[in-house]
């Protein structure tokens, strides 16, 4: 395993790999790695000769200082885990200074409206922060393929849009959500939940599954009202939004169209931790 903390050394190492005709995959992460991340890394290893895993808690995508400070960090454990997966992994762990210098701010992006709903509505500036860091990684690593989990489905669609608008050659690959035994979508934030809440948070996935079973016969409004009522009955969780939307445009579903793929999206607070999840409905 190779470890870099400066862009310059990373790019010259990758240039040498390219000159040996090696393909490169990229898995951007914010660390506190779990099985969800490892599944992305394994897929990237299957499809590329070398895989760069970036570990960087990106300050510009956090709208709350407290959330940034509490974001779990465990670099030693992350490196040990990646080391146990494959020798072919190249880890990039830059400092905030290496990425932003003394100007810690995002660029401004046009995402064709994909950033105006759900996460974008509730987390001001979040997607400009994500766009800024992902574009920087894509430009420095120049991967053939970059891998993102579908848990952050809106983020995945936004990164696809950004790569398209910026004419970046890299293929953006979405990977299925990995779940804990009780059904909770895997996330670094889950570490901050109490053991009981973590188990009871299966309620989020169960709600999505029931929404899916209702989708054939009930309207989006009816399902959304039902989901809100379910959360009102469960004081352990505070629902921020439940939204059924077109998975390509992310616009809320009004009237069901036969040729459109729909997903239910959810954001919930539990133990003061913000959790998101989604499920394809048709
Ligand atoms: O999904 C994440 O962990 C982050 O948003 C990403 C893509 C690594 C950018 O910081």
Coordinates of C-alpha atoms and ligand atoms in Angstrom, one line a residue:
X1 CA 0.0 0.0 0.0
X2 CA 1.2 3.5 -0.8
X3 CA 0.4 6.6 1.2
X4 CA 0.5 10.2 0.0
X5 CA -0.4 13.4 1.7
X6 CA 0.6 15.8 -1.1
X7 CA -1.0 16.3 -4.5
X8 CA 2.3 16.7 -6.3
X9 CA 3.8 13.3 -5.1
X10 CA 0.5 11.6 -5.7
X11 CA 0.2 12.9 -9.3
X12 CA 3.8 12.0 -10.3
X13 CA 3.4 8.5 -8.8
X14 CA 0.1 8.1 -10.8
X15 CA 1.8 9.4 -14.0
X16 CA 4.4 6.6 -13.7
X17 CA 1.5 4.0 -13.2
X18 CA -0.2 5.4 -16.3
X19 CA 3.0 5.1 -18.3
X20 CA 2.9 1.4 -17.5
X21 CA -0.6 1.3 -19.0
X22 CA -2.2 0.7 -15.7
X23 CA -5.9 1.7 -15.2
X24 CA -6.8 3.7 -12.1
X25 CA -9.9 3.7 -10.0
X26 CA -10.8 6.3 -7.4
X27 CA -12.9 5.9 -4.2
X28 CA -13.3 9.2 -2.5
X29 CA -14.1 8.9 1.3
X30 CA -14.2 11.0 4.4
X31 CA -12.7 8.1 6.4
X32 CA -14.2 6.2 9.4
X33 CA -14.4 3.4 6.9
X34 CA -17.0 0.7 7.1
X35 CA -18.1 -2.3 5.0
X36 CA -19.9 0.0 2.6
X37 CA -16.7 1.8 1.7
X38 CA -14.8 -1.5 1.5
X39 CA -17.4 -2.8 -1.0
X40 CA -16.6 0.2 -3.2
X41 CA -12.9 -0.4 -2.9
X42 CA -13.3 -4.1 -3.8
X43 CA -15.4 -3.2 -6.9
X44 CA -12.8 -0.7 -7.9
X45 CA -10.0 -3.3 -7.5
X46 CA -11.9 -5.7 -9.7
X47 CA -12.2 -3.1 -12.5
X48 CA -8.8 -1.3 -12.3
X49 CA -5.1 -2.1 -11.9
X50 CA -4.6 0.5 -9.1
X51 CA -7.1 2.1 -6.7
X52 CA -6.7 5.5 -5.1
X53 CA -8.7 5.8 -1.8
X54 CA -8.9 9.4 -0.6
X55 CA -9.5 10.1 3.1
X56 CA -10.4 13.7 3.7
X57 CA -13.1 15.2 5.9
X58 CA -14.0 18.1 3.6
X59 CA -14.9 21.2 5.7
X60 CA -16.7 23.0 2.9
X61 CA -19.5 20.4 2.6
X62 CA -20.6 20.8 6.2
X63 CA -23.2 23.4 6.9
X64 CA -22.9 23.0 10.7
X65 CA -19.6 23.5 12.6
X66 CA -20.7 21.0 15.2
X67 CA -21.4 18.3 12.6
X68 CA -17.9 18.8 11.2
X69 CA -16.2 18.6 14.6
X70 CA -18.2 15.5 15.6
X71 CA -17.6 13.7 12.3
X72 CA -15.9 10.3 13.2
X73 CA -12.2 10.1 12.4
X74 CA -9.9 7.1 12.9
X75 CA -7.0 7.2 10.4
X76 CA -5.0 4.3 12.0
X77 CA -7.9 2.0 11.8
X78 CA -8.7 3.1 8.3
X79 CA -5.2 2.4 7.1
X80 CA -5.0 -1.0 8.8
X81 CA -8.3 -1.9 7.1
X82 CA -7.2 -0.8 3.7
X83 CA -3.9 -2.5 4.1
X84 CA -5.7 -5.8 4.8
X85 CA -7.7 -5.5 1.6
X86 CA -5.0 -5.1 -1.0
X87 CA -1.4 -4.0 -1.7
X88 CA -2.7 -2.2 -4.9
X89 CA -4.4 0.5 -2.9
X90 CA -2.9 4.0 -2.9
X91 CA -4.2 6.1 0.0
X92 CA -4.3 9.9 -0.3
X93 CA -4.7 11.7 3.0
X94 CA -4.2 15.4 2.4
X95 CA -4.5 18.1 5.1
X96 CA -7.0 20.9 4.8
X97 CA -4.1 23.2 4.1
X98 CA -2.9 21.1 1.2
X99 CA -6.4 21.2 -0.4
X100 CA -7.6 24.7 0.3
X101 CA -4.5 26.7 1.5
X102 CA -5.8 29.6 3.6
X103 CA -9.0 30.0 1.5
X104 CA -11.4 27.4 2.8
X105 CA -14.3 27.9 0.5
X106 CA -16.3 26.2 -2.3
X107 CA -16.6 27.0 -5.9
X108 CA -20.1 27.6 -7.1
X109 CA -21.7 25.0 -9.4
X110 CA -24.6 24.7 -11.8
X111 CA -26.2 21.3 -11.2
X112 CA -29.4 21.7 -13.3
X113 CA -31.6 22.0 -10.2
X114 CA -30.5 18.7 -8.8
X115 CA -29.2 20.5 -5.7
X116 CA -32.4 22.5 -5.0
X117 CA -34.3 19.6 -3.3
X118 CA -33.9 17.3 -0.3
X119 CA -30.2 17.4 0.9
X120 CA -29.6 20.7 -1.0
X121 CA -32.6 22.3 0.6
X122 CA -31.8 21.3 4.1
X123 CA -28.0 21.6 4.0
X124 CA -27.1 25.0 2.5
X125 CA -24.0 25.0 0.3
X126 CA -23.4 21.2 0.8
X127 CA -23.3 20.3 -2.8
X128 CA -21.0 23.1 -3.8
X129 CA -18.6 21.7 -1.2
X130 CA -19.0 18.2 -2.5
X131 CA -18.5 19.4 -6.1
X132 CA -15.4 21.3 -5.2
X133 CA -13.6 18.5 -3.5
X134 CA -14.7 15.8 -6.0
X135 CA -13.7 17.9 -9.0
X136 CA -10.3 18.5 -7.3
X137 CA -9.8 14.7 -6.7
X138 CA -11.0 13.8 -10.3
X139 CA -8.6 16.4 -11.8
X140 CA -5.6 15.3 -9.7
X141 CA -6.1 11.5 -9.9
X142 CA -7.5 11.4 -13.5
X143 CA -9.1 8.1 -12.8
X144 CA -10.7 5.9 -15.4
X145 CA -13.6 5.3 -13.0
X146 CA -14.7 6.8 -9.7
X147 CA -17.0 4.9 -7.3
X148 CA -19.8 6.4 -5.1
X149 CA -22.4 4.6 -2.9
X150 CA -26.1 4.9 -3.7
X151 CA -26.8 5.8 0.0
X152 CA -26.0 9.3 -1.1
X153 CA -28.0 9.0 -4.2
X154 CA -28.6 12.7 -4.7
X155 CA -24.8 13.2 -4.4
X156 CA -24.2 10.5 -7.0
X157 CA -26.5 12.2 -9.5
X158 CA -25.0 15.6 -8.8
X159 CA -21.4 14.2 -9.3
X160 CA -22.6 12.6 -12.6
X161 CA -23.9 16.0 -13.7
X162 CA -20.7 17.9 -12.6
X163 CA -18.5 15.4 -14.5
X164 CA -20.7 15.8 -17.6
X165 CA -20.8 19.7 -17.4
X166 CA -17.0 19.8 -16.8
X167 CA -16.3 17.3 -19.6
X168 CA -14.3 15.1 -17.2
X169 CA -13.4 11.8 -18.9
X170 CA -13.9 9.6 -15.8
X171 CA -16.8 7.2 -15.7
X172 CA -18.9 7.7 -12.5
X173 CA -20.0 4.3 -11.0
X174 CA -22.9 4.0 -8.5
X175 CA -22.7 1.1 -6.1
X176 CA -25.5 -0.5 -4.1
X177 CA -26.2 0.4 -0.5
X178 CA -24.6 -1.9 2.1
X179 CA -26.8 -2.5 5.2
X180 CA -26.2 -3.4 8.8
X181 CA -27.8 -6.7 10.0
X182 CA -30.9 -4.8 11.2
X183 CA -31.3 -3.0 7.9
X184 CA -29.8 0.4 8.7
X185 CA -27.8 1.8 5.7
X186 CA -24.1 1.7 6.5
X187 CA -22.7 5.2 7.3
X188 CA -19.7 6.5 9.2
X189 CA -22.2 8.5 11.3
X190 CA -23.7 5.3 12.6
X191 CA -20.8 5.1 15.0
X192 CA -22.3 8.0 16.9
X193 CA -25.6 6.2 17.6
X194 CA -26.2 4.3 20.9
X195 CA -26.4 0.5 20.5
X196 CA -30.2 0.6 21.1
X197 CA -30.8 3.4 18.6
X198 CA -28.6 1.7 16.0
X199 CA -30.8 -1.5 16.2
X200 CA -34.1 0.4 16.3
X201 CA -33.0 2.5 13.3
X202 CA -34.0 -0.5 11.1
X203 CA -37.3 1.4 11.3
X204 CA -36.0 3.8 8.6
X205 CA -35.4 1.0 6.1
X206 CA -38.7 -0.8 7.1
X207 CA -40.6 2.5 6.3
X208 CA -38.9 2.6 2.9
X209 CA -39.8 -1.0 2.2
X210 CA -43.4 -0.5 3.2
X211 CA -43.5 2.6 1.0
X212 CA -42.3 0.4 -1.8
X213 CA -45.1 -2.2 -1.2
X214 CA -47.7 0.6 -1.2
X215 CA -46.3 2.2 -4.4
X216 CA -48.2 0.0 -6.8
X217 CA -51.6 1.1 -5.5
X218 CA -51.3 4.4 -3.6
X219 CA -50.4 8.0 -4.6
X220 CA -47.1 9.7 -3.6
X221 CA -49.0 12.1 -1.4
X222 CA -50.8 9.2 0.4
X223 CA -47.6 7.3 1.0
X224 CA -45.8 10.5 2.2
X225 CA -48.6 11.3 4.7
X226 CA -48.5 7.7 5.9
X227 CA -44.7 7.8 6.4
X228 CA -44.9 11.1 8.3
X229 CA -47.6 9.6 10.6
X230 CA -45.4 6.6 11.3
X231 CA -42.5 8.9 12.4
X232 CA -44.8 11.0 14.5
X233 CA -45.7 7.8 16.4
X234 CA -42.0 7.0 17.0
X235 CA -40.3 9.6 19.3
X236 CA -36.8 8.1 18.9
X237 CA -36.7 9.6 15.4
X238 CA -37.3 13.0 14.0
X239 CA -38.2 13.0 10.3
X240 CA -36.6 15.8 8.3
X241 CA -38.1 14.8 4.9
X242 CA -39.7 11.9 3.2
X243 CA -39.9 12.4 -0.6
X244 CA -40.8 10.3 -3.6
X245 CA -39.0 11.6 -6.6
X246 CA -37.9 10.8 -10.2
X247 CA -34.5 9.2 -9.7
X248 CA -33.0 11.1 -12.8
X249 CA -34.3 14.6 -12.3
X250 CA -34.9 14.3 -8.5
X251 CA -38.2 16.2 -9.0
X252 CA -41.0 15.2 -6.6
X253 CA -43.4 12.7 -8.2
X254 CA -46.8 14.3 -8.9
X255 CA -48.5 11.8 -11.3
X256 CA -46.9 8.4 -11.9
X257 CA -45.4 8.1 -15.4
X258 CA -44.8 4.6 -16.8
X259 CA -41.3 5.2 -18.2
X260 CA -39.9 6.9 -15.1
X261 CA -37.9 5.3 -12.3
X262 CA -38.9 6.5 -8.8
X263 CA -37.2 6.4 -5.5
X264 CA -38.2 7.2 -1.9
X265 CA -35.7 9.4 -0.1
X266 CA -35.6 10.0 3.6
X267 CA -33.6 12.0 6.2
X268 CA -34.0 11.4 9.9
X269 CA -32.4 12.6 13.1
X270 CA -31.7 10.0 15.8
X271 CA -29.6 10.7 18.9
X272 CA -28.8 14.1 17.3
X273 CA -27.2 12.3 14.3
X274 CA -28.5 12.9 10.8
X275 CA -29.2 9.7 8.8
X276 CA -30.2 9.4 5.2
X277 CA -31.4 6.5 3.1
X278 CA -33.3 5.7 -0.1
X279 CA -35.0 2.9 -2.0
X280 CA -35.9 2.3 -5.6
X281 CA -39.7 1.9 -5.8
X282 CA -40.3 0.5 -9.3
Ligands
LIG1 O1 -19.7 10.7 0.3 C1 -18.8 11.2 0.9 O2 -18.2 10.5 1.8 C2 -18.3 12.6 0.6 O3 -19.4 13.4 0.3 C3 -17.3 12.6 -0.6 C4 -17.8 12.1 -1.9 C5 -16.1 11.7 -0.2 C6 -16.8 14.0 -0.8 O4 -16.2 14.6 0.4

